[in-house]
Short mmCIF file of C-alpha atoms in Angstrom, two decimals:
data_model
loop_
_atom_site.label_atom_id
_atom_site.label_comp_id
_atom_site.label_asym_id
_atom_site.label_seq_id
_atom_site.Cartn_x
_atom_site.Cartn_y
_atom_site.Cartn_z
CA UNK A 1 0.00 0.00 0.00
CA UNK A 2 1.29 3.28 -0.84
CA UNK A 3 0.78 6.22 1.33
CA UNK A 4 1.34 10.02 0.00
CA UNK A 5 1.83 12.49 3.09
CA UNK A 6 0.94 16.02 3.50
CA UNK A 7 2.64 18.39 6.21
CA UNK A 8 1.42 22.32 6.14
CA UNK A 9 0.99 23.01 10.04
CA UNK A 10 3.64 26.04 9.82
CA UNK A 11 6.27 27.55 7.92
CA UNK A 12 7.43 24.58 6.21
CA UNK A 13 5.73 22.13 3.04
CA UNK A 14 6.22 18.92 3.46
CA UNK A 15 5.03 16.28 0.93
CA UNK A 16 6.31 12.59 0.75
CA UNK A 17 5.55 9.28 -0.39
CA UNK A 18 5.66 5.78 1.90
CA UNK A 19 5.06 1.98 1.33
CA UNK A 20 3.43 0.13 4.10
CA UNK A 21 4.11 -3.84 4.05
CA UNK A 22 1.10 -5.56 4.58
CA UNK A 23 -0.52 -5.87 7.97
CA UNK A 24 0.71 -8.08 10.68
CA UNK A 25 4.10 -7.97 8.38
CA UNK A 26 7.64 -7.97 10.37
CA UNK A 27 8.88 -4.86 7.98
CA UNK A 28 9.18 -1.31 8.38
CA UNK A 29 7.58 0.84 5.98
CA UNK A 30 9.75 2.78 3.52
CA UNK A 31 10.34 6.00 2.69
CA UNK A 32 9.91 6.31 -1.62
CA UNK A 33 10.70 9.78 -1.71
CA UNK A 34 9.88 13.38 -0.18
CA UNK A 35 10.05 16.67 -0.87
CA UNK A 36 10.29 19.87 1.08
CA UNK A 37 10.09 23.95 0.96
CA UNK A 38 11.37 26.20 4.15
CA UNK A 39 9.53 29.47 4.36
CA UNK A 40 12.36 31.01 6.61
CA UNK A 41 13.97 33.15 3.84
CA UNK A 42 10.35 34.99 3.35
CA UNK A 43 9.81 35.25 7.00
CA UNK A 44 13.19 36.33 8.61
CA UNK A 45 12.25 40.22 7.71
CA UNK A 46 9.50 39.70 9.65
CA UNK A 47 11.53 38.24 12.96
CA UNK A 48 8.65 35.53 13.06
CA UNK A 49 5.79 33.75 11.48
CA UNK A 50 3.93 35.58 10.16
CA UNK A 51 0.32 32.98 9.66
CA UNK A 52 -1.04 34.50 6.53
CA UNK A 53 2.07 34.85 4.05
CA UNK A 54 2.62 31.36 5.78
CA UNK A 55 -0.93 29.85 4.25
CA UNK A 56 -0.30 31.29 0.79
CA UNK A 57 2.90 30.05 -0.12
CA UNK A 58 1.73 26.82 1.13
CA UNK A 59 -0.45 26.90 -1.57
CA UNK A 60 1.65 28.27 -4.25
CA UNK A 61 4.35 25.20 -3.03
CA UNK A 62 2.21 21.80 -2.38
CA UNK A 63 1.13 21.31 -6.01
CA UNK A 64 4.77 21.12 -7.31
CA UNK A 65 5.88 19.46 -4.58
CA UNK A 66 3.62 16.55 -4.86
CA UNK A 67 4.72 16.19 -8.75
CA UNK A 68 8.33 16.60 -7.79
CA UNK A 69 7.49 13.45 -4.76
CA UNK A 70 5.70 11.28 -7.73
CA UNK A 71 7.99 11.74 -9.98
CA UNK A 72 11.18 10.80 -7.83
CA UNK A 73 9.37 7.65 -6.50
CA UNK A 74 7.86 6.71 -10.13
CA UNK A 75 4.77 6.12 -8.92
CA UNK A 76 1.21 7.71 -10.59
CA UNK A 77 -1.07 9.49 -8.56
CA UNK A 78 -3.70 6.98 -9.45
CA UNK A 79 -1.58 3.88 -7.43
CA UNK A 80 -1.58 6.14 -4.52
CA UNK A 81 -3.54 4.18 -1.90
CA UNK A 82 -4.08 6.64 1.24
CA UNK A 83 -3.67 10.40 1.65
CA UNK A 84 -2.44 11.45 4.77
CA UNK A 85 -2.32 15.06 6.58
CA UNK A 86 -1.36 17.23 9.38
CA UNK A 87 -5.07 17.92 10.90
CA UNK A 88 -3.31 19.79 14.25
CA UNK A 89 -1.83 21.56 15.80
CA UNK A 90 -1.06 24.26 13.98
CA UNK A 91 -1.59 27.32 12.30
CA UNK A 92 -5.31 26.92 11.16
CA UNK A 93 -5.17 28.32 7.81
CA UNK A 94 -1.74 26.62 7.02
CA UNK A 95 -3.53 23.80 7.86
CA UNK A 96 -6.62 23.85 5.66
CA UNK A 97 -4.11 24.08 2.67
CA UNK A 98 -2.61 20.60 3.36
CA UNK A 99 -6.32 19.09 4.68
CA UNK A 100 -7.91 20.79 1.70
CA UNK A 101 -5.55 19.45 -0.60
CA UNK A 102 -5.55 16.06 0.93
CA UNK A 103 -8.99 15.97 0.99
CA UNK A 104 -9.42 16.80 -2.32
CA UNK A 105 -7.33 14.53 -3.93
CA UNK A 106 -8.85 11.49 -2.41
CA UNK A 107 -12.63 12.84 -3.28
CA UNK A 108 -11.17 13.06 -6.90
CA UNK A 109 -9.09 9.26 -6.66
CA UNK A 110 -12.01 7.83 -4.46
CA UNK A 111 -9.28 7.06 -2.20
CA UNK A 112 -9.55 7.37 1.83
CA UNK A 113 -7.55 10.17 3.62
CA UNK A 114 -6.32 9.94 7.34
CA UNK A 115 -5.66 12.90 9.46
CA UNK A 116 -2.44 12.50 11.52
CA UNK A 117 -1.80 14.08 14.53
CA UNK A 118 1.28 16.51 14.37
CA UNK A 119 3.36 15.52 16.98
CA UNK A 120 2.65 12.14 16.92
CA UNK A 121 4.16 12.82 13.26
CA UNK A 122 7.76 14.23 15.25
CA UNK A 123 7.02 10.89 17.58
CA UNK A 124 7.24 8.15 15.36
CA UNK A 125 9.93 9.90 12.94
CA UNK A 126 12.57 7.92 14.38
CA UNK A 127 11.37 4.93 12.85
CA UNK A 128 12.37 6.32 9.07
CA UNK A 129 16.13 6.07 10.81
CA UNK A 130 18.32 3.37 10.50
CA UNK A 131 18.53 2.68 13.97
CA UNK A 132 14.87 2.71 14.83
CA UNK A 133 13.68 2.24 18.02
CA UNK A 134 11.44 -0.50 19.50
CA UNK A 135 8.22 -0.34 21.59
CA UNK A 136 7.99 0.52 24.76
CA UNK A 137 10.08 3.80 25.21
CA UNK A 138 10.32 7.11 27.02
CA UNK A 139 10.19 10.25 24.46
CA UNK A 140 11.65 13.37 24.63
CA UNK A 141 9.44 15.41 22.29
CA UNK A 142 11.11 19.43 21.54
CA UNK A 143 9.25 20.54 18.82
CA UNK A 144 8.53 24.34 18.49
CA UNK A 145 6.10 25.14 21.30
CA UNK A 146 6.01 21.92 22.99
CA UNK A 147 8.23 20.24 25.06
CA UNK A 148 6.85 16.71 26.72
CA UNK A 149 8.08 13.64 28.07
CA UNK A 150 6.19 10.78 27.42
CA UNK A 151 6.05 6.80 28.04
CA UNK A 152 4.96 5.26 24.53
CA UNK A 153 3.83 1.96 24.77
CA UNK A 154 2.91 1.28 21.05
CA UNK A 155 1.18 3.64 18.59
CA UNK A 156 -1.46 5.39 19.82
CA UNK A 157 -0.59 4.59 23.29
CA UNK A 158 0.95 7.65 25.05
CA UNK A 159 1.46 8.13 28.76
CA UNK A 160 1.90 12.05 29.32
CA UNK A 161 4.98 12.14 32.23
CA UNK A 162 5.66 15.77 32.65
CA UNK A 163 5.49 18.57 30.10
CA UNK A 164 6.49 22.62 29.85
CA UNK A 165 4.30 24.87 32.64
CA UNK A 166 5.33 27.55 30.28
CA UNK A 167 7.76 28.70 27.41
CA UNK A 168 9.08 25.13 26.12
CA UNK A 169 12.88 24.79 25.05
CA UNK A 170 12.08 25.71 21.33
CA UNK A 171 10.79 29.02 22.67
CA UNK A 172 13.53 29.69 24.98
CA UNK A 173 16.14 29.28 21.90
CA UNK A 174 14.33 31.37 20.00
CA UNK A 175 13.41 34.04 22.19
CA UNK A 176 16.90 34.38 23.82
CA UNK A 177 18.33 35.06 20.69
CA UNK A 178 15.65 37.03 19.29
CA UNK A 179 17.15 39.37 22.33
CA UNK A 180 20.81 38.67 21.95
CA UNK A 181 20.05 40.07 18.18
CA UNK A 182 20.23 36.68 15.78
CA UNK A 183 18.28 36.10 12.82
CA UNK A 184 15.22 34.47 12.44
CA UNK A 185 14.76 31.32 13.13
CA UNK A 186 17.20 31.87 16.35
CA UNK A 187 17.74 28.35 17.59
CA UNK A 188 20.31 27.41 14.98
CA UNK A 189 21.94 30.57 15.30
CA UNK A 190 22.24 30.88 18.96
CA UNK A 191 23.66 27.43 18.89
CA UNK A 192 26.05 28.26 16.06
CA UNK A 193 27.50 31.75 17.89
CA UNK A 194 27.20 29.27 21.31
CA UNK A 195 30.45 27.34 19.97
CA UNK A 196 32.76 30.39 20.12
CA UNK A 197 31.66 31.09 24.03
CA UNK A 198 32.13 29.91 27.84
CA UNK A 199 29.14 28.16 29.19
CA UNK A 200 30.21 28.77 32.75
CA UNK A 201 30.23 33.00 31.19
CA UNK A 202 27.34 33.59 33.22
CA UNK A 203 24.95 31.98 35.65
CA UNK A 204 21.99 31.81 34.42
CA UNK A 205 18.98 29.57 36.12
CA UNK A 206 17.58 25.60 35.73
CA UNK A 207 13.89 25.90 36.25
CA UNK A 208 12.94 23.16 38.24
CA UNK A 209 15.48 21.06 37.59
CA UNK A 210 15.34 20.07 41.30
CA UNK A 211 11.64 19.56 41.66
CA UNK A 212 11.87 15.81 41.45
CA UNK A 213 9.01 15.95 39.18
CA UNK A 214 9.36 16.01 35.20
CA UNK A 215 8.00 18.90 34.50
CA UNK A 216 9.45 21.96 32.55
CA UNK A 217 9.45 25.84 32.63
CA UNK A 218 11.34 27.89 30.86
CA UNK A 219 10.00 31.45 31.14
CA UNK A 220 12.27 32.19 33.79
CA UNK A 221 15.66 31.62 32.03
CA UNK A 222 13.58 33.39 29.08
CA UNK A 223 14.28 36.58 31.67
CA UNK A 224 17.29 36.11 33.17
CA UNK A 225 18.62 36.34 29.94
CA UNK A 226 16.91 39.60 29.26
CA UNK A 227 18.64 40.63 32.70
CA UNK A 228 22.34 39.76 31.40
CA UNK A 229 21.72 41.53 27.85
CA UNK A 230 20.54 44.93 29.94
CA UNK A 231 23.56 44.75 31.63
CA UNK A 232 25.71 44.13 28.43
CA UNK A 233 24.19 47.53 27.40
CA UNK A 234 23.74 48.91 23.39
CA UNK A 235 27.41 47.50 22.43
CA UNK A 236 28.13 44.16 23.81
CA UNK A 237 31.27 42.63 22.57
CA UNK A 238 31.16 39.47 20.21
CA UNK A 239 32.69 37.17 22.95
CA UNK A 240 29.86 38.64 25.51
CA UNK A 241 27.27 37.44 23.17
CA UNK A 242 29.04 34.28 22.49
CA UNK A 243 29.25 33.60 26.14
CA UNK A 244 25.61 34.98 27.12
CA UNK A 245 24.79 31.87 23.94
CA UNK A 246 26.31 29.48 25.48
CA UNK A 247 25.49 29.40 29.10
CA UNK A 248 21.66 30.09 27.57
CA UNK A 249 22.43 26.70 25.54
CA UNK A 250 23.93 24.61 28.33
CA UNK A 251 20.99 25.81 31.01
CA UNK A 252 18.51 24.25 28.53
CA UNK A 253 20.31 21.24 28.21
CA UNK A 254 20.58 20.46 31.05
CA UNK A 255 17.33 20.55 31.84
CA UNK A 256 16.29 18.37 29.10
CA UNK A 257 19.10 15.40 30.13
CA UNK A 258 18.08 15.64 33.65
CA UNK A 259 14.51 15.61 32.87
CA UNK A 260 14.76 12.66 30.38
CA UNK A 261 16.68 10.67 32.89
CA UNK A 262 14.38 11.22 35.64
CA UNK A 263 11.78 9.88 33.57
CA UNK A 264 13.35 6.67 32.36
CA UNK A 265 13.95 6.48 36.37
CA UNK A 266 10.64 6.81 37.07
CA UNK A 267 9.65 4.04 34.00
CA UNK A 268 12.49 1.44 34.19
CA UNK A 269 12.58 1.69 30.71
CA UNK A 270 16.09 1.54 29.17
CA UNK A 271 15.17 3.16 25.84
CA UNK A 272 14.91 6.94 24.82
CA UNK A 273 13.40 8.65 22.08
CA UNK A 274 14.34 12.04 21.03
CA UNK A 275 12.12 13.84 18.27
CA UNK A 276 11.60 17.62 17.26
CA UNK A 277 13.56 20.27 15.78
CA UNK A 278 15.40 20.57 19.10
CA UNK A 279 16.91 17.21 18.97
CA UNK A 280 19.17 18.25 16.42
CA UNK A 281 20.83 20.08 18.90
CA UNK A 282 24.77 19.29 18.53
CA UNK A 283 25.11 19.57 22.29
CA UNK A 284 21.92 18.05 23.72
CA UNK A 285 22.73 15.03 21.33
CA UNK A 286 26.02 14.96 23.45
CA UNK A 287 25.01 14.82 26.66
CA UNK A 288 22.25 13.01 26.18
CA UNK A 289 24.54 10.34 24.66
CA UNK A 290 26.95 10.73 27.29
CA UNK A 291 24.12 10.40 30.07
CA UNK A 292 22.42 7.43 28.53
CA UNK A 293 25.52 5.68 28.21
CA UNK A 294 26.27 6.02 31.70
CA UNK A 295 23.14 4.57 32.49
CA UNK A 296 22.80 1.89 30.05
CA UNK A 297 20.17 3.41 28.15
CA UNK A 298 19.56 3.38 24.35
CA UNK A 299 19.04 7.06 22.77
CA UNK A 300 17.71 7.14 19.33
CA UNK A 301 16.85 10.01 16.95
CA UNK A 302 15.18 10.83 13.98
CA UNK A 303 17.94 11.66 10.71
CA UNK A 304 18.87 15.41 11.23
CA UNK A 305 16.92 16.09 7.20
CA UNK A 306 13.75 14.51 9.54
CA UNK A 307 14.00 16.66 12.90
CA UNK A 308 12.27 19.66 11.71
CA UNK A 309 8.66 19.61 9.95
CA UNK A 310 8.52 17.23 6.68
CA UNK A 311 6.35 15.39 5.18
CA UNK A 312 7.82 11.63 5.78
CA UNK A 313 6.82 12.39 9.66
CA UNK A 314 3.24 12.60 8.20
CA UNK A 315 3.62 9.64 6.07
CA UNK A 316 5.40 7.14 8.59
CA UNK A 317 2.58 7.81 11.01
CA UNK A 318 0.01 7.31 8.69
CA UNK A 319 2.03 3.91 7.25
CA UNK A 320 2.67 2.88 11.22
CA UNK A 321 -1.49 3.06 11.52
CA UNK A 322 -1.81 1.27 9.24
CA UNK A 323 -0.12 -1.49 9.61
CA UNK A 324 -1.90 -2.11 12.88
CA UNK A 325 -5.20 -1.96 11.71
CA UNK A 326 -6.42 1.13 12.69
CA UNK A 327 -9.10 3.04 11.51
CA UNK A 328 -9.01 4.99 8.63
CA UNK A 329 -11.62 8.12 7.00
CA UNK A 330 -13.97 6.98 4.04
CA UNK A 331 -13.10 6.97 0.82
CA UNK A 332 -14.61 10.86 0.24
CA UNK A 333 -13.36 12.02 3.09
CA UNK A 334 -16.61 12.52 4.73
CA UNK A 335 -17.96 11.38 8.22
CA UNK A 336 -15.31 11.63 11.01
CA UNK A 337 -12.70 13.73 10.71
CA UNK A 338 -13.67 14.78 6.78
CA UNK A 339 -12.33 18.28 6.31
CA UNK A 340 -12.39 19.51 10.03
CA UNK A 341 -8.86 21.04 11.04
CA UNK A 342 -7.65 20.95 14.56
CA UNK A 343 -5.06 23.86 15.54
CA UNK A 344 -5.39 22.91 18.98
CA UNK A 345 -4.97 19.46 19.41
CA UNK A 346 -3.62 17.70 23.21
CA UNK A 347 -1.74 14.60 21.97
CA UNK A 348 -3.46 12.59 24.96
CA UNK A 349 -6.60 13.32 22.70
CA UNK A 350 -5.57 10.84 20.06
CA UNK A 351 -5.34 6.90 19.95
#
């Protein structure tokens, strides 16, 4: 069965194409091809998202991507099998444009559609890797505005351990180097300027990282670092910021590690799962490694191409469903689900 897979929940169009062995099979489903477009050029003038140039290039971008997806796989439109899309979270009218599109392509085909959850999407990306994990795990999910731990028994089966009371970690990259100055999207780049600087530069706080509990909150740092870049005043030097970047870095993760091995603690389980745009973290990837390994715990992670939004997340979900019999839309995409979008979404709310 061949799956085609539409992502459009923010700034970035994801389309790609999976084959799901038949049910009950031992395989993993593979990855035919994918294709993706990054808004970030258009929005960087803008510092941010902006929602509505967002939904139109979305539109302008799905349509070519889809060809460029078919033809790289060699596979016709007509032997697609299932449509699959991001129906939440998200931006809800970047999010019609993939459900619309999805939608309408199975009306046309007389081929059922299946709305994926977006983070379970980020979840199950690791499974595309060649070192995929196995059932059950703990997962550390950073993506953008969320940041959860969770136990995952099998698909559909998640066990919500602690998440963010506040700012998650993507926000906190983002936002402290929105204010040390960096470019839009400011993760990469505060982690980039982070290698030239002294994480010990400045003491900045952990947020609960001794509340025994696996929860997160990240507002506070958010603040402190506003704090240290008043004090730098208008002309901080290069090696301030680089400093002020790296202690912001190394706060964060080590949260995250400590976090993530409280919860496998508090499991037993000896397997971790890191997914999100986060996780491609140079440094968190380190220390995570470093603290698993110490503990005798497998860390896996989705390929770095696979951390932010794409397609393939979409896809693999919708292939992993699947393959375990679950329940998919009619063939018009009517009844349950049909063309109904939802931007806000709990992931406890699926199964």
């Amino acid at each position: 069965m061949l799956v085609l897979g539409f992502e459009s929940s923010c700034d970035e169009t994801g389309v790609a194409l999976v084959r799901v062995p038949a049910p009950g099979s031992s395989e993993a489903p593979q990855l035919l091809a994918q294709a993706l477009h990054s808004q970030i050029s258009m929005h960087q003038a803008y510092g941010g998202v902006v929602p509505e140039l967002a939904s139109r290039d979305h539109i302008r971008r799905v349509i070519p991507l889809t060809r460029e997806v078919l033809a790289g796989a060699g596979i016709a439109l007509a032997d697609v099998d299932l449509i699959a899309f991001t129906q939440g979270p998200g931006l809800a009218g970047a999010l019609l444009v993939g459900a619309g599109v999805a939608v309408s392509l199975a009306a046309a085909l007389e081929k059922p559609t299946l709305g994926i959850h977006h983070l379970e999407g980020h979840l199950l990306s690791p499974f595309l890797s060649a070192d995929a994990p196995e059932f059950p795990f703990v997962a550390l999910l950073v993506s953008g505005g969320h940041t959860q731990l969770m136990r995952v028994t099998e698909v559909g089966q998640y066990e919500i351990l602690g998440e963010t009371i506040d700012d998650a970690a993507g926000e906190a990259f983002d936002k402290s180097a929105k204010l040390l100055g960096l470019p839009y999207p400011g993760g990469p780049h505060l982690a980039k300027l982070a290698l030239g600087g002294d994480p010990t530069a400045f003491d900045l706080p952990r947020p609960l990282l001794h509340s025994g509990k696996p929860d997160f909150s990240f507002a506070g740092l958010k603040t402190a670092v506003l704090t240290q870049v008043k004090r730098l005043g208008e002309a901080p030097t290069d090696l301030q910021k680089a400093d002020l970047a790296a202690a912001t870095q190394a706060a964060i993760v080590e949260v995250l590690v400590k976090k993530s091995m409280l919860a496998l603690k508090m499991t037993g389980l000896k397997r971790l799962v890191v997914a999100g745009g986060v996780g491609a973290n140079s440094v968190l990837r380190e220390q995570l490694n470093a603290a698993c390994a110490k503990r005798g715990v497998r860390v896996h992670y989705p390929e770095l191409s696979l951390c932010t939004d794409n397609g393939a997340m979409i896809a693999m979900a919708a292939a992993m469903r699947l393959q375990r019999g679950m329940a998919i839309l009619p063939p018009t995409g009517q009844g349950a689900g049909g063309f109904e979008i939802k931007p806000r979404w709990p992931l406890g709310a699926i199964s």
